[in-house]
Each structure stands twice: as structure tokens, then as C-alpha cells.
mmCIF file of C-alpha atoms in Angstrom:
data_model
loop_
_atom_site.group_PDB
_atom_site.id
_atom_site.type_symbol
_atom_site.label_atom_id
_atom_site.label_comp_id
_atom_site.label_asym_id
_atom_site.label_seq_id
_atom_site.Cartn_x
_atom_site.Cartn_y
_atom_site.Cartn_z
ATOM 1 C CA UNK O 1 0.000 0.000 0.000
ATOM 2 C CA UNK O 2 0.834 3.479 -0.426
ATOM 3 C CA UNK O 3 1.585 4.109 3.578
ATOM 4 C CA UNK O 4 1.752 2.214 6.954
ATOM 5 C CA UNK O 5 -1.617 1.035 7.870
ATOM 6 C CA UNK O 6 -2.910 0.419 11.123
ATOM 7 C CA UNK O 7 -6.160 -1.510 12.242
ATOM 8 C CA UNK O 8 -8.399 -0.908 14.431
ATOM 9 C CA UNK O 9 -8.373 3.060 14.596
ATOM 10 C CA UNK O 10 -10.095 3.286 18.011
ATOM 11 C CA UNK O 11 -10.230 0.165 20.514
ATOM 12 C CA UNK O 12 -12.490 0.294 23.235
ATOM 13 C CA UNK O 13 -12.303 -2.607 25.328
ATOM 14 C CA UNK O 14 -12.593 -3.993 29.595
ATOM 15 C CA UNK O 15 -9.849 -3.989 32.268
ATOM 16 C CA UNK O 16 -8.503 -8.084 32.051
ATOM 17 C CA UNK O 17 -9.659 -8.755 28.375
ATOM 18 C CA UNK O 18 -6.777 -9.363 25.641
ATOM 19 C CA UNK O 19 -6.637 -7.232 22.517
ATOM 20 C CA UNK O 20 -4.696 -7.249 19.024
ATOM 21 C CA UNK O 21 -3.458 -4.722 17.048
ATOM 22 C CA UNK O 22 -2.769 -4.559 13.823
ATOM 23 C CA UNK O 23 -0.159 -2.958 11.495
ATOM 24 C CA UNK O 24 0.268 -3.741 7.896
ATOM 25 C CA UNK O 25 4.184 -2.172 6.388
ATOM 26 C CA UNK O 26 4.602 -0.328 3.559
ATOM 27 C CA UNK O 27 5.509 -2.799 1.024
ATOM 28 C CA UNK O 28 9.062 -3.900 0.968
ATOM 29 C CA UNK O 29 10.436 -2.378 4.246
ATOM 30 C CA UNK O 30 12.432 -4.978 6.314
ATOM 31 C CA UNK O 31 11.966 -2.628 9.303
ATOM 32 C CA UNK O 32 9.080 -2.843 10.881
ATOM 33 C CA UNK O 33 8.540 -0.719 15.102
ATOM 34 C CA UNK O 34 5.700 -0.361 17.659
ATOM 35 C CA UNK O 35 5.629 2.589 19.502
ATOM 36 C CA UNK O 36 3.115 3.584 22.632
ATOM 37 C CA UNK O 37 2.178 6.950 23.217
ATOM 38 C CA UNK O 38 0.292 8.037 26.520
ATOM 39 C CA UNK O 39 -1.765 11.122 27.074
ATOM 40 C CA UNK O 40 1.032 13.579 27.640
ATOM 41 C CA UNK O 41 3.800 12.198 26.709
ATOM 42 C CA UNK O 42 7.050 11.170 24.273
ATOM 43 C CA UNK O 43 6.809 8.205 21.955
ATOM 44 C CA UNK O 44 7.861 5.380 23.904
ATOM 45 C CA UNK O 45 9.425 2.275 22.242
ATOM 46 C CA UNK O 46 8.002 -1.194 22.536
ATOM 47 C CA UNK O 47 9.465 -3.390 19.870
ATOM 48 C CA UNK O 48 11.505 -3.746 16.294
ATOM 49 C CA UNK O 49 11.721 -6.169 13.906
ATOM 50 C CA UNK O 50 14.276 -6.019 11.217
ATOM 51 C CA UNK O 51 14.104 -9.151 8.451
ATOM 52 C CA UNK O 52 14.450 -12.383 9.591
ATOM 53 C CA UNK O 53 16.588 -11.133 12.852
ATOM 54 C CA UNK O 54 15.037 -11.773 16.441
ATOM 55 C CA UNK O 55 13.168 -8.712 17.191
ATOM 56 C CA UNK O 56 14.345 -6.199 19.798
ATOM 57 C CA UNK O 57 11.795 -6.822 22.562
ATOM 58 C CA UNK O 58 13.867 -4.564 25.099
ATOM 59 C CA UNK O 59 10.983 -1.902 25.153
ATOM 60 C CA UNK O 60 8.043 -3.933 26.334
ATOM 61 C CA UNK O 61 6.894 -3.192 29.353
ATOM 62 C CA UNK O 62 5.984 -6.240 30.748
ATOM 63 C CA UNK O 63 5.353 -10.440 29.797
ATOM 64 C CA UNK O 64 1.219 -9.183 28.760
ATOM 65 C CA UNK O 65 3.012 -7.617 26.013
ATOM 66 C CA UNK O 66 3.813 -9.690 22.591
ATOM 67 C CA UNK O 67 4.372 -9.151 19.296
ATOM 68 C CA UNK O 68 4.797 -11.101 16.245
ATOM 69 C CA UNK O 69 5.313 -10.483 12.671
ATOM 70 C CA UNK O 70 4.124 -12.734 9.933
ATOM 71 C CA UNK O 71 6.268 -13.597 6.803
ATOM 72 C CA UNK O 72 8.218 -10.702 7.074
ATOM 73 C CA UNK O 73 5.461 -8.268 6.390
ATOM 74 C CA UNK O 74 2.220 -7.879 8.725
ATOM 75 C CA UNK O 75 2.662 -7.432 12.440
ATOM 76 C CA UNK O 76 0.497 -8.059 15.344
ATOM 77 C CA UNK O 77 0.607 -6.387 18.594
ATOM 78 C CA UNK O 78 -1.089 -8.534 21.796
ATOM 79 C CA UNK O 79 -1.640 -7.290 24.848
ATOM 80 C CA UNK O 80 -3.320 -9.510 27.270
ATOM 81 C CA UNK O 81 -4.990 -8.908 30.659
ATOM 82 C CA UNK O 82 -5.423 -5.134 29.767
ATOM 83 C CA UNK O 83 -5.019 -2.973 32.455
ATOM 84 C CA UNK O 84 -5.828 0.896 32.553
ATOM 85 C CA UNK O 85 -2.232 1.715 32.447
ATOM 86 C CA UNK O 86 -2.396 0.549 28.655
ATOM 87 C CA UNK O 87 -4.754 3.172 27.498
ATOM 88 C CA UNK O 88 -2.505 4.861 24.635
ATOM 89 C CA UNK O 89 -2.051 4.979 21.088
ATOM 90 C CA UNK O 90 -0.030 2.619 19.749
ATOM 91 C CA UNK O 91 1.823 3.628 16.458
ATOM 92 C CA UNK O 92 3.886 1.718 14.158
ATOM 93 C CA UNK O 93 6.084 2.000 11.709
ATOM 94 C CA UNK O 94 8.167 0.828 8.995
ATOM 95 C CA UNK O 95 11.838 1.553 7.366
ATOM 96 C CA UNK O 96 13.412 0.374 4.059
ATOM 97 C CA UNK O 97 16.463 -0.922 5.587
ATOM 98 C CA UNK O 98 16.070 0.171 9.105
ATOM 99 C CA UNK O 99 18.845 1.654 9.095
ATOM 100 C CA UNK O 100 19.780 5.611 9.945
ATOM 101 C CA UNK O 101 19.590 7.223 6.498
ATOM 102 C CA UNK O 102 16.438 6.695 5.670
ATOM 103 C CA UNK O 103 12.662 7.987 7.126
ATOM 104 C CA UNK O 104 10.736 5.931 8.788
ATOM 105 C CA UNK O 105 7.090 6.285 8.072
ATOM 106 C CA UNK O 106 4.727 6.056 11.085
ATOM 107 C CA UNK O 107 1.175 4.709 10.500
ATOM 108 C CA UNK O 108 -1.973 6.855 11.928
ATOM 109 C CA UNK O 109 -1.964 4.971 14.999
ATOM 110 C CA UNK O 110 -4.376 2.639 17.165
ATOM 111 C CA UNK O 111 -6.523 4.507 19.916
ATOM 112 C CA UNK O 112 -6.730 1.896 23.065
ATOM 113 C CA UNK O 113 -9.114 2.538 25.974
ATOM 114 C CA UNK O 114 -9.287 0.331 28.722
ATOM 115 C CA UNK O 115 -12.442 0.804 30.357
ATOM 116 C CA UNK D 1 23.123 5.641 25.167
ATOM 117 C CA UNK D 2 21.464 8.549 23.546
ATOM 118 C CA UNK D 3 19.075 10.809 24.701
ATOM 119 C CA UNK D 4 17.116 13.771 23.373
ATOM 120 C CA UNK D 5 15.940 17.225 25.124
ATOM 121 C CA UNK D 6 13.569 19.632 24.353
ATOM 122 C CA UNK D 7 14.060 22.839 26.167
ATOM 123 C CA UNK D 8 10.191 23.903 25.540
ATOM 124 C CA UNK D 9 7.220 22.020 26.176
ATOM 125 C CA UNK D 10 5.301 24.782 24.335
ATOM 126 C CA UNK D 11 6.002 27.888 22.047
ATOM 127 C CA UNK D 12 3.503 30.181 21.357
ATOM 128 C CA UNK D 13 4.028 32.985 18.453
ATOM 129 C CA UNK D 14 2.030 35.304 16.085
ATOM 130 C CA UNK D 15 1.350 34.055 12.499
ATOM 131 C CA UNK D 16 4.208 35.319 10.737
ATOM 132 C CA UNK D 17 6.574 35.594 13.298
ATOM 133 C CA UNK D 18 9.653 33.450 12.878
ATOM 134 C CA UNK D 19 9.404 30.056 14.975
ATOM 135 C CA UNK D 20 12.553 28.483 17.042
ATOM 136 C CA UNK D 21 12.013 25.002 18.617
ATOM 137 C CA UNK D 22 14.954 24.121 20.568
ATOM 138 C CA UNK D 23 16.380 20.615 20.709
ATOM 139 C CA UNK D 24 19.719 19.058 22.861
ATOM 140 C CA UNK D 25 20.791 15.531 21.917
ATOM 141 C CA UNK D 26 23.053 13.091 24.499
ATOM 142 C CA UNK D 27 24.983 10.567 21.928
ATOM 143 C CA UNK D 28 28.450 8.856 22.347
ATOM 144 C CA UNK D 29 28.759 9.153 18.450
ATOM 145 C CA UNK D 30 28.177 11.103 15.831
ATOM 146 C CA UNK D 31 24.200 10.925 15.911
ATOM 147 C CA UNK D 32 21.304 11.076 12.893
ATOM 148 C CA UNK D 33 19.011 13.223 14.377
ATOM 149 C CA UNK D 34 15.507 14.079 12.829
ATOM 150 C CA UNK D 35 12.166 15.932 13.249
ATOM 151 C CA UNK D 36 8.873 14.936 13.220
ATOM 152 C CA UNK D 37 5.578 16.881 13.777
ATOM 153 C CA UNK D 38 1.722 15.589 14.762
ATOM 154 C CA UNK D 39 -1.192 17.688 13.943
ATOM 155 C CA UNK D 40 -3.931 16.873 15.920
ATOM 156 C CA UNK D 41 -5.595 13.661 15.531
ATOM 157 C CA UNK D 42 -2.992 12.607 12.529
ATOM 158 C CA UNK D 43 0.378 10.355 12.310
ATOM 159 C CA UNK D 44 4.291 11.672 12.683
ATOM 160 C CA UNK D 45 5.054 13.459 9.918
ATOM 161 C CA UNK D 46 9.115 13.392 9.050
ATOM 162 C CA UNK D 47 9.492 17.198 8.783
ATOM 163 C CA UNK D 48 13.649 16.444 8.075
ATOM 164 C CA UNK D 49 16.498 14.654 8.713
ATOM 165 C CA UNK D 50 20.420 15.027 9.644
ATOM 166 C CA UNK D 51 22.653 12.195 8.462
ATOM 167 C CA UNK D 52 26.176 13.438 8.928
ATOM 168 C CA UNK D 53 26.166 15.123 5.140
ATOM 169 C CA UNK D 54 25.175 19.408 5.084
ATOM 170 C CA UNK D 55 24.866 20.717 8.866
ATOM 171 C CA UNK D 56 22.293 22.897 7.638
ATOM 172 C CA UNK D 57 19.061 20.746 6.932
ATOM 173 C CA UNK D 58 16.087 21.769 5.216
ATOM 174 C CA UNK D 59 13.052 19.984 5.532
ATOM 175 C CA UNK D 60 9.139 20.089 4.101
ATOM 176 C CA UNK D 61 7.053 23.573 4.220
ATOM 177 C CA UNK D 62 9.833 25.799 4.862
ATOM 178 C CA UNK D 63 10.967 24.426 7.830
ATOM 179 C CA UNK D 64 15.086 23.905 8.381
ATOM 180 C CA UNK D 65 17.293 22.971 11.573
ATOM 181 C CA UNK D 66 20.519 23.228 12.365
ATOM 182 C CA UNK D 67 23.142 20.679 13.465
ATOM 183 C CA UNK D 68 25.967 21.883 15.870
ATOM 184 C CA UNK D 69 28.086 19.831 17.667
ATOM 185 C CA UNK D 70 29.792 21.971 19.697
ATOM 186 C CA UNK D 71 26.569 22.924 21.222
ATOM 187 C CA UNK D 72 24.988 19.318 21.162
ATOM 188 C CA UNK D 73 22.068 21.133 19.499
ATOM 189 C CA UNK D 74 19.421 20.877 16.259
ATOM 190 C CA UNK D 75 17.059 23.534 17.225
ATOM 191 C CA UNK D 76 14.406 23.783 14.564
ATOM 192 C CA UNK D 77 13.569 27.232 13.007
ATOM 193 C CA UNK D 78 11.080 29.001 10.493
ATOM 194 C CA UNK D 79 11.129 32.578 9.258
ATOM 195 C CA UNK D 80 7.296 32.698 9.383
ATOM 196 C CA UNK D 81 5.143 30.846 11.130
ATOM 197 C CA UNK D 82 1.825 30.223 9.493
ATOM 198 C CA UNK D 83 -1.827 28.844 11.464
ATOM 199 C CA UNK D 84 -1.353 25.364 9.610
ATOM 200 C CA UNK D 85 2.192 24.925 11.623
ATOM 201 C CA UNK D 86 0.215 24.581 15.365
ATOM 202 C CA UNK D 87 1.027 21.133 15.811
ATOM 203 C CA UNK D 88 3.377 19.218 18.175
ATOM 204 C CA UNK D 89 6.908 19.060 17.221
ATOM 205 C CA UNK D 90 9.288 16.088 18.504
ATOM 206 C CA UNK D 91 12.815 16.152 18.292
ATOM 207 C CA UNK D 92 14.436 11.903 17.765
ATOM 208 C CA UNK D 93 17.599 10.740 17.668
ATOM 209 C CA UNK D 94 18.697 7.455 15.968
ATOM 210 C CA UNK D 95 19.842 4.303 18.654
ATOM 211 C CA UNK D 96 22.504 2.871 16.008
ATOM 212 C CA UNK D 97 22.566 -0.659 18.369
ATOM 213 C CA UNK D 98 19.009 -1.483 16.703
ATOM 214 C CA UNK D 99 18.276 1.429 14.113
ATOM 215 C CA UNK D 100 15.283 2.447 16.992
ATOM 216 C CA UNK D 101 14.115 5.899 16.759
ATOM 217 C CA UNK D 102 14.553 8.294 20.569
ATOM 218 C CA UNK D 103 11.909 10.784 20.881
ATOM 219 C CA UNK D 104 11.486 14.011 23.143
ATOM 220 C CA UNK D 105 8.887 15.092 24.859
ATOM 221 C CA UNK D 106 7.279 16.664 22.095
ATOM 222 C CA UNK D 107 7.012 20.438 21.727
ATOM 223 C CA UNK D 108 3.265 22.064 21.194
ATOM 224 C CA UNK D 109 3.527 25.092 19.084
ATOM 225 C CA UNK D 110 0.521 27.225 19.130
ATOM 226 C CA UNK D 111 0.130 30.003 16.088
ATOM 227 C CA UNK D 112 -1.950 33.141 17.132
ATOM 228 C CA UNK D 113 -3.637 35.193 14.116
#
């Protein structure tokens, strides 16, 4: 697709239930990140993949956090037992190369509410 | 490991005043450093991007920023702000170890008429 796509938009869901989110590359970039931003605050790394490397888990916050990413291309980000603490938007995105010369392109972002 | 600062957690100016949104970076080598801005409700935007080539970067809708070393520094500037620029601004360095992206805080830049 033409940019970094991210599903749902807006996620409403209850404190202890497990959610996915979903984020779909541009086509052809190796890099792929998960960021969490809270009401107020920086972006805050969770997670990168980069080809068929182990991914760089050193950002999630704790074991309810997962992420996996299919043949190289679409990634899905679990969280289980959501707790209020999670309510954020989660953006990803996705680099040619991942490395420092080129942009990274963020998707619009998933809106999580734990109610 | 690096870090980034910005000095300003909000600027406020006039419409077509010039704009200055300061940035400090904390890196053990020579850093790629890069701007992104967020209008409301909408996804990072890469507004430019140092890679070690020209110090002086310019970026999309007449924004540029300037990399000094000496003064650990790539404060982001505009001769004339326009209503469209109110947006928040964040300042990210590169992490070479895994190519992952350090933001700021994020800078909110308000444009009065």
C-alpha cells in the first residue's frame, strides 16, 4: 500500500480482556517498530523487527506484552490482561532498511481505551 | 546511550513571526538526528532529517534545523510561522545498536492570528 496502515483506529475494550493490534508495512520495508504513546507524553518504544533477525523486545513493558510479525510483512501487537495503564495509542512504523539514512514512516496509529 | 531534550514544552508565536524550537541531543557518536511533527488527531510526519552530510538541513514547508556539535544542538527554526504549523513538534535521535528511533517530549507550538 501506499503508507503504513494500522487496524483498528479506536479500541475500546474492559480492564482483564486481551486485545490485538494490527499494522500492515509499507511494502518492501524490512523494518518494521511499535511505539506507545500516553496522554502527555514522548513516543515510547516497545518493539523492532528487522528481516528475519530476532526482534528487539527490550521496550516492552511487561510479559502481557507480545508481538509477532508474519512472513516478514504484517505485524500483530497482543496485549493480554489489559489494564488501565495501557490506554494509549499505539503507532507503528516501517523503514526500508532500518537503518539511519532513511525515514521511517509512522502509520496513523491505534486509539486503546481500557475501560 | 542517547538521549534527546527539548528545552520547551510549548512555544507560542504570532502568524508570521519566525518560529525556534529548541532541541539538545546526548549521543556517544556522531548521531542522525531528525524531526517529526503531529497535527492533531494525525500520524508523525518526518518534517527532516540530519545524516552526517550538510549541517544545515532543510526539511518540508519551509521548515530547516541546524546541526551543531559543539553545542549538542538541532534547534528547529522558520522565518514565518503560518496557522497550519500549530502542531506538536518532537525532536528523535537514531539508537545505532538497533536502528530504533529516541523521541522528546514533544514540543506544542501554538500560532496566534
Amino acid at each position: 500500500g501506499a503508507g503504513v496502515s494500522q487496524s483498528p483506529s479506536n479500541k475500546v475494550t474492559e480492564k482483564g480482556k486481551d486485545v490485538e493490534l494490527r499494522c500492515d508495512p509499507i511494502s518492501g520495508h524490512t523494518a518494521l517498530y511499535w511505539y506507545r504513546q500516553s496522554l502527555g507524553q514522548g513516543l515510547e518504544f516497545l518493539i523492532y523487527f528487522q528481516g528475519n533477525s530476532a526482534p528487539d523486545k527490550s521496550g516492552l513493558p511487561s510479559d502481557r506484552f507480545s508481538a509477532e510479525r508474519t512472513g516478514g510483512s504484517v505485524s500483530t501487537l497482543t496485549i493480554q490482561r489489559t489494564q488501565q495503564e495501557d490506554s494509549a495509542v499505539y503507532l507503528c512504523a516501517s523503514s526500508p532498511q532500518g537503518t539511519l539514512n532513511y525515514g521511517y514512516t509512522f502509520g496513523s496509529g491505534t486509539r486503546l481505551t481500557v475501560v | 546511550a542517547q538521549s534527546v531534550t527539548q528545552l520547551d514544552s510549548h512555544v507560542s508565536v504570532s502568524e508570521g513571526t519566525p518560529v525556534l524550537l529548541r532541541c539538545n541531543y546526548s549521543s556517544s557518536y556522531s548521531p542522525s538526528l531528525f524531526w517529526y511533527v503531529q497535527h492533531p488527531n494525525k500520524g508523525l510526519q518526518l518534517l527532516l532529517k540530519y545524516t552526517s552530510a550538510a549541517t544545515l538541513v532543510k526539511g518540508i514547508n519551509g521548515f530547516e534545523a541546524e546541526f551543531k556539535k559543539s553545542e549538542t544542538s538541532f534547534h528547529l527554526t522558520k522565518p514565518s510561522a503560518h496557522m497550519s504549523d500549530a502542531a506538536e513538534y518532537f525532536c528523535v535521535v537514531s539508537d545505532l545498536q538497533g536502528g530504533k528511533l529516541i523521541f522528546g517530549q514533544g514540543t506544542e507550538l501554538s500560532v496566534k492570528p
